[in-house]
JSON list of C-alpha atoms in Angstrom, two decimals:
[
{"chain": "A", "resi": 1, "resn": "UNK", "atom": "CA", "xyz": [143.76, 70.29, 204.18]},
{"chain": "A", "resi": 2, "resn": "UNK", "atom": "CA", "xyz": [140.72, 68.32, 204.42]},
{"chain": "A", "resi": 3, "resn": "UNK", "atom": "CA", "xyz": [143.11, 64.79, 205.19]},
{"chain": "A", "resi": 4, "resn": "UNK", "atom": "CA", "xyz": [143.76, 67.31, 208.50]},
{"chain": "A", "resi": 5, "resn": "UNK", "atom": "CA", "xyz": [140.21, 67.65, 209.21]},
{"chain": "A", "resi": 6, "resn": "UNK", "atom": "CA", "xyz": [139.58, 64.12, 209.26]},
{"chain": "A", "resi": 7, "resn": "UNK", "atom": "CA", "xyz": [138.39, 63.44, 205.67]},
{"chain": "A", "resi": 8, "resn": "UNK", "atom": "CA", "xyz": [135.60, 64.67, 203.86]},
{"chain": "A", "resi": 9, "resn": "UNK", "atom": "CA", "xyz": [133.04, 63.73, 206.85]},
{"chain": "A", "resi": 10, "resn": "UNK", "atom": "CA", "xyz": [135.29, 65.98, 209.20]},
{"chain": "A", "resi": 11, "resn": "UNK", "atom": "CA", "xyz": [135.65, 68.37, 207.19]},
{"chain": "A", "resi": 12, "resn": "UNK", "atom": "CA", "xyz": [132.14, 68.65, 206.57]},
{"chain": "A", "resi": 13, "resn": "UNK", "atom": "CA", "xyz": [131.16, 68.49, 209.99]},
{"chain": "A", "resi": 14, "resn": "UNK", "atom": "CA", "xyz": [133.46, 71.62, 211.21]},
{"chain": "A", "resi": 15, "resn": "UNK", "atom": "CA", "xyz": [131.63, 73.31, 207.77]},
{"chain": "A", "resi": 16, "resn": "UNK", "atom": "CA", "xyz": [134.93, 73.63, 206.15]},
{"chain": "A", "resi": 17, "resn": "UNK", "atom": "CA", "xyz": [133.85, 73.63, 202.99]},
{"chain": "A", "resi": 18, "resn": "UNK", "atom": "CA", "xyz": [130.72, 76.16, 203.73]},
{"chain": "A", "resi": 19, "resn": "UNK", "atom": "CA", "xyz": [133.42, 78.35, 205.02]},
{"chain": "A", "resi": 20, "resn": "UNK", "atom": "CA", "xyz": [135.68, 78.15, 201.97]},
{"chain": "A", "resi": 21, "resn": "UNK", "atom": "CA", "xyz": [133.17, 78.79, 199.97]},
{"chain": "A", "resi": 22, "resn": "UNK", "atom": "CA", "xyz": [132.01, 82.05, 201.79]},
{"chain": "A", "resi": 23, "resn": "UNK", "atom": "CA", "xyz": [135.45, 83.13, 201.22]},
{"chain": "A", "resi": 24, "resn": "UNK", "atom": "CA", "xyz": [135.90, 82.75, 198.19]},
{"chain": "A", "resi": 25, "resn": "UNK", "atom": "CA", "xyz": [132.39, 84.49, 197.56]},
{"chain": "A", "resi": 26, "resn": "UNK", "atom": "CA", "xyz": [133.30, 87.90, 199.95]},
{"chain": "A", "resi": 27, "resn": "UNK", "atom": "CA", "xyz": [136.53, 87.58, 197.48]},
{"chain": "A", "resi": 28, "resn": "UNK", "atom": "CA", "xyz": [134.94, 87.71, 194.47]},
{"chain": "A", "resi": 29, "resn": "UNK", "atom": "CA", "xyz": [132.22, 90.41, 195.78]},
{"chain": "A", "resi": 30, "resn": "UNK", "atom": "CA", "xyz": [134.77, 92.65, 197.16]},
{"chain": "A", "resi": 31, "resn": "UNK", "atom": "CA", "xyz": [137.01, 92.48, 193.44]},
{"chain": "A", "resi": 32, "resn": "UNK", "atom": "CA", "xyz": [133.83, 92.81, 191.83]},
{"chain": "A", "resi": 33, "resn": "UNK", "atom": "CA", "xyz": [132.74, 95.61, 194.09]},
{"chain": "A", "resi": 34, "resn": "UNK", "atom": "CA", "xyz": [135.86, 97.47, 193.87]},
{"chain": "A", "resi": 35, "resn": "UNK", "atom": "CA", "xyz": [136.01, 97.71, 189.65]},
{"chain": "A", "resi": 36, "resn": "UNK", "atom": "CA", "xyz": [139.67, 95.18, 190.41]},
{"chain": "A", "resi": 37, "resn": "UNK", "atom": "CA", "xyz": [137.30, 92.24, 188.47]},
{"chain": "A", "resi": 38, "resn": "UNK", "atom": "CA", "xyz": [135.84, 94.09, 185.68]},
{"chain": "A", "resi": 39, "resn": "UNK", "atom": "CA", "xyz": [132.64, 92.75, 184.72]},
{"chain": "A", "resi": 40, "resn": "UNK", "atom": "CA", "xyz": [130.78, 93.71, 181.64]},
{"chain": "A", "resi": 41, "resn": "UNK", "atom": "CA", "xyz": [127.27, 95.42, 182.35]},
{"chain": "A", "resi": 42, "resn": "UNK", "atom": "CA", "xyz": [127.75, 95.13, 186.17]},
{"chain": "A", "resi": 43, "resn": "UNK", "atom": "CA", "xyz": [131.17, 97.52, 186.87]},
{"chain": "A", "resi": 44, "resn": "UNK", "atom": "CA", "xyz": [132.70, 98.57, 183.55]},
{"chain": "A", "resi": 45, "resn": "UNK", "atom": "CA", "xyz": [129.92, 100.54, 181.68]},
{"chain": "A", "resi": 46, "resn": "UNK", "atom": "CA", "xyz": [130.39, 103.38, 184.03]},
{"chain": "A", "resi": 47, "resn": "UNK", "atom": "CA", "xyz": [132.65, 106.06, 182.03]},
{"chain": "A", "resi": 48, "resn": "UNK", "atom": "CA", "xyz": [135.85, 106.30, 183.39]},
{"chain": "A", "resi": 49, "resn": "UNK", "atom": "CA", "xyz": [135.74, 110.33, 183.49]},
{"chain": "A", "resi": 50, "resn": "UNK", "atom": "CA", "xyz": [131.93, 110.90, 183.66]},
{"chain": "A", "resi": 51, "resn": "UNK", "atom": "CA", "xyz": [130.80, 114.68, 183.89]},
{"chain": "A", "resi": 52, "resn": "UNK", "atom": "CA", "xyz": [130.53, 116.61, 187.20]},
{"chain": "A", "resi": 53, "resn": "UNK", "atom": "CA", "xyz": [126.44, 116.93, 187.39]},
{"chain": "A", "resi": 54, "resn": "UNK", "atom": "CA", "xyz": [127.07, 112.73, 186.92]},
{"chain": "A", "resi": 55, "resn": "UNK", "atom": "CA", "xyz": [128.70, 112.92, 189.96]},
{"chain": "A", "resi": 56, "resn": "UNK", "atom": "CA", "xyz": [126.99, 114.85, 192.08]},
{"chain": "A", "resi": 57, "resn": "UNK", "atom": "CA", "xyz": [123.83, 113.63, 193.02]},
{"chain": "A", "resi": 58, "resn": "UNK", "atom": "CA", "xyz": [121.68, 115.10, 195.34]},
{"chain": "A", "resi": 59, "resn": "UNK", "atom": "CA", "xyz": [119.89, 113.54, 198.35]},
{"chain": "A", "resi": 60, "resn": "UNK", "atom": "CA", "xyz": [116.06, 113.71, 197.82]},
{"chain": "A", "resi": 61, "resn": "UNK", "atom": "CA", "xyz": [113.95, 113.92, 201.30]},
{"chain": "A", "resi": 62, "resn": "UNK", "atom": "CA", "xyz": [110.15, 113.87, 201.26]},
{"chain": "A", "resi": 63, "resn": "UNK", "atom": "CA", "xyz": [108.67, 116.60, 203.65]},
{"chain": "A", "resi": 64, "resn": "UNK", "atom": "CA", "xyz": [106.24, 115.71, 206.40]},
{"chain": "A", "resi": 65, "resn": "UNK", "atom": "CA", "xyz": [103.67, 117.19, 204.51]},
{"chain": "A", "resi": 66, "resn": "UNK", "atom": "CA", "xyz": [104.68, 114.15, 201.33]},
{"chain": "A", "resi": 67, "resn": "UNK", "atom": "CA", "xyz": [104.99, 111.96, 204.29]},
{"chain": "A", "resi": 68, "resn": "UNK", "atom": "CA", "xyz": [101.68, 112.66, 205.28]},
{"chain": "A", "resi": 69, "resn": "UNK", "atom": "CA", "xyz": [99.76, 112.85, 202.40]},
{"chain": "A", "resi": 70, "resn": "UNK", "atom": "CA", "xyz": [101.27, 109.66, 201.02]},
{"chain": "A", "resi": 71, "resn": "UNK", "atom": "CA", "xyz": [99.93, 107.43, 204.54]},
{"chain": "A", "resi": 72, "resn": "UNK", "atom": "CA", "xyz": [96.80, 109.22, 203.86]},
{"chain": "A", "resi": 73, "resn": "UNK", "atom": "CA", "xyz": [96.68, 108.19, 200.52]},
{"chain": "A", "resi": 74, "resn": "UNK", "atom": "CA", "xyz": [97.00, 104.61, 201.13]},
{"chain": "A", "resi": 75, "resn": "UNK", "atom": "CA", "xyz": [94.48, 104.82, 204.24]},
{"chain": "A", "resi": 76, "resn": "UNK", "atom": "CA", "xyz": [91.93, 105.77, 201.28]},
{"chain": "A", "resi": 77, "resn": "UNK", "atom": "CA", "xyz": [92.94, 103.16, 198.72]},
{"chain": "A", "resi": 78, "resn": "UNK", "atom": "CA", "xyz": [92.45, 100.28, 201.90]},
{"chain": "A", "resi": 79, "resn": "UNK", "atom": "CA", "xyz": [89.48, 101.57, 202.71]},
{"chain": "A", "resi": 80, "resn": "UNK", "atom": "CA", "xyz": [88.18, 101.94, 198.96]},
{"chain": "A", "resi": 81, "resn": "UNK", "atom": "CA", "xyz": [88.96, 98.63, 198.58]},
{"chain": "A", "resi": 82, "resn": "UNK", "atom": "CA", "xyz": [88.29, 96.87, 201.98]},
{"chain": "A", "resi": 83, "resn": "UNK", "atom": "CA", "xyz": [85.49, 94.48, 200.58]},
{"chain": "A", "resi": 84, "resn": "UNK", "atom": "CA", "xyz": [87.77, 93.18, 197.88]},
{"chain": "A", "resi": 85, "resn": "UNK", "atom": "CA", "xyz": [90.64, 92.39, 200.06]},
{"chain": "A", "resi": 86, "resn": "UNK", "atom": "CA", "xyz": [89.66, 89.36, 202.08]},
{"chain": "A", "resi": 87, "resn": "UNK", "atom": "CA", "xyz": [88.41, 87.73, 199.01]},
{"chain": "A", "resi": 88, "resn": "UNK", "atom": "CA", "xyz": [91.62, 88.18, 197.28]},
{"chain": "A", "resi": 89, "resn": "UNK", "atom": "CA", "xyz": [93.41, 87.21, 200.24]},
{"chain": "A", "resi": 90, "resn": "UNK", "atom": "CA", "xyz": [91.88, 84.06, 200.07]},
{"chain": "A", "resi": 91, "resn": "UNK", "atom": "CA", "xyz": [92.52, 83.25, 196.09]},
{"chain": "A", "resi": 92, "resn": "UNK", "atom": "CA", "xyz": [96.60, 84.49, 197.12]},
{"chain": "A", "resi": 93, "resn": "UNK", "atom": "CA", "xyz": [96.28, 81.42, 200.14]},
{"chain": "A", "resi": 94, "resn": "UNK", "atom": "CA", "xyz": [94.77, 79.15, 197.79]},
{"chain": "A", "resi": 95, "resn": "UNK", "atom": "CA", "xyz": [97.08, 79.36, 195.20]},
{"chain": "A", "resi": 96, "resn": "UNK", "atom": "CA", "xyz": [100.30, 79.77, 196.94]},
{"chain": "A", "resi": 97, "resn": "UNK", "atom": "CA", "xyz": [99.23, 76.70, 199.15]},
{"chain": "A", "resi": 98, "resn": "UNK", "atom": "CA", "xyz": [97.78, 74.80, 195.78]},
{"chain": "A", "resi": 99, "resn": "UNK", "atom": "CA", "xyz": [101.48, 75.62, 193.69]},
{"chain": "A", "resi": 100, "resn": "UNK", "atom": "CA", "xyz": [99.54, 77.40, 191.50]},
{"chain": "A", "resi": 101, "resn": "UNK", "atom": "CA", "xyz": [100.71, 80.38, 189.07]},
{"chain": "A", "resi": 102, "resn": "UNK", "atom": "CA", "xyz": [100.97, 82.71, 191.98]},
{"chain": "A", "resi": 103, "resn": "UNK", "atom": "CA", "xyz": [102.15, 85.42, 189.72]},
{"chain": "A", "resi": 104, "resn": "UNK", "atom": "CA", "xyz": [99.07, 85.84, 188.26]},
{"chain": "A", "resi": 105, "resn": "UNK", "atom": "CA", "xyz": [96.79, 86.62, 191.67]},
{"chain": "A", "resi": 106, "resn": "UNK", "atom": "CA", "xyz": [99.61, 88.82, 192.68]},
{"chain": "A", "resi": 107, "resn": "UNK", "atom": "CA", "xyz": [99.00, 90.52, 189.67]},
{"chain": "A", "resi": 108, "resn": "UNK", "atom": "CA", "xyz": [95.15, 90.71, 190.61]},
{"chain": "A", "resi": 109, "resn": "UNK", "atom": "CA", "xyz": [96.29, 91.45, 194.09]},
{"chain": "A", "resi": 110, "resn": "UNK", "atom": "CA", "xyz": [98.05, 94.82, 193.46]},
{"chain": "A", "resi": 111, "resn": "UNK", "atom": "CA", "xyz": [94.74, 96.05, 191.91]},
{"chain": "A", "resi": 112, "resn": "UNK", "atom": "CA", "xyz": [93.48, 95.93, 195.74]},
{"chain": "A", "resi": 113, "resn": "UNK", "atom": "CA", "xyz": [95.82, 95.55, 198.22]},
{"chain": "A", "resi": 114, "resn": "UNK", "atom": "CA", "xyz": [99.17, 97.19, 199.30]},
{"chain": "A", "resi": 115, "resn": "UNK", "atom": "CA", "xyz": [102.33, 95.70, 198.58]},
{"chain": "A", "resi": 116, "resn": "UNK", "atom": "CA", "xyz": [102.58, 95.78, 202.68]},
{"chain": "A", "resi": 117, "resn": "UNK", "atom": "CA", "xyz": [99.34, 93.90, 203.04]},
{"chain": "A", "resi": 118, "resn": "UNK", "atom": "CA", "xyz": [100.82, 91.20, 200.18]},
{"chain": "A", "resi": 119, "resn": "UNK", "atom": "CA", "xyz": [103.88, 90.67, 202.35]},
{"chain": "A", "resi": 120, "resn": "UNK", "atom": "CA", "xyz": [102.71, 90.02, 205.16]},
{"chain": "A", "resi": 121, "resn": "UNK", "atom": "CA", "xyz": [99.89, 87.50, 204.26]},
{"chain": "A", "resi": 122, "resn": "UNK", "atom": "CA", "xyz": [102.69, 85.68, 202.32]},
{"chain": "A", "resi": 123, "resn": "UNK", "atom": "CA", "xyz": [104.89, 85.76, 205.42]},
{"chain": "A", "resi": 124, "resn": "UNK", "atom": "CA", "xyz": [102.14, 84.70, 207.67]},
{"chain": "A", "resi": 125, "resn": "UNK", "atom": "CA", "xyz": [101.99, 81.90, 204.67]},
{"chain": "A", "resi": 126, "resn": "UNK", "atom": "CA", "xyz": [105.35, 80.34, 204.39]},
{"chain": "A", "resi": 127, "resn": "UNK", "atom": "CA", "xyz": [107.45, 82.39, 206.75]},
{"chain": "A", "resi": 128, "resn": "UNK", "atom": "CA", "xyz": [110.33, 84.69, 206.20]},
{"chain": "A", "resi": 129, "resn": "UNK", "atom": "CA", "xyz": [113.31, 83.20, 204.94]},
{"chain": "A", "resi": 130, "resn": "UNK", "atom": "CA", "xyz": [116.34, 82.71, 206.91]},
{"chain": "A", "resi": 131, "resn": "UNK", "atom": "CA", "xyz": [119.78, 81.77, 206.41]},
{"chain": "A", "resi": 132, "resn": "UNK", "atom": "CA", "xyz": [120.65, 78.69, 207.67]},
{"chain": "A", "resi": 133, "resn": "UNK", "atom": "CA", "xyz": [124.57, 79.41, 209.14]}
]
């Protein structure tokens, strides 16, 4: 098949290979996925006749009022920590900028700032990533 595409340049140029190698992974998902490709620990630990309250599992919705209370919530913890969070803003720039042990002032960073505030420094950062396809 590849002789067809021109050789190995061709075929790498048309992203043959890329392709095959998609299909072959949306393959192996979908067997995986579907319990046809038992794996141990990821598909076959399930019990094969599990009991009915396993089955059953009901939706739970938070009400406005959770809704509410929980955006309230973290209004109070920004502004309980707002003179803490440029600083460690700056220490999460430094050392993701530096290749430093990042995990550590994320760590720190949790202690005052929102996991929505973390993202989106680090995005402003380095970006988002994006499949190249």
């Amino acid at each position: 098949r590849i002789s067809d595409r021109g050789g190995v340049l061709g075929a790498m140029e048309t992203m043959y290979q890329r392709n095959k190698i998609q299909e072959e992974s949306l393959y192996y998902e979908t067997l995986k996925h579907s319990g046809e490709l038992p794996i141990m620990g990821v598909n076959t630990f399930l019990n094969p006749d599990p009991p009915e309250e396993d089955v059953k599992m009901e939706l739970a919705r938070s009400t406005e009022e959770e809704k509410t209370m929980q955006i309230r919530d973290l209004e109070k913890f920004h502004q309980f920590h707002a003179e803490e969070q440029d600083g460690m803003m700056e220490r999460l720039s430094d050392s993701a900028l530096h290749n430093s042990n990042l995990f550590e002032v994320l760590m720190d960073a949790a202690q005052v700032c929102s996991l929505g505030q973390i993202t989106q420094h680090l995005y402003q950062l380095g970006g988002r990533y994006r499949r190249n396809m």
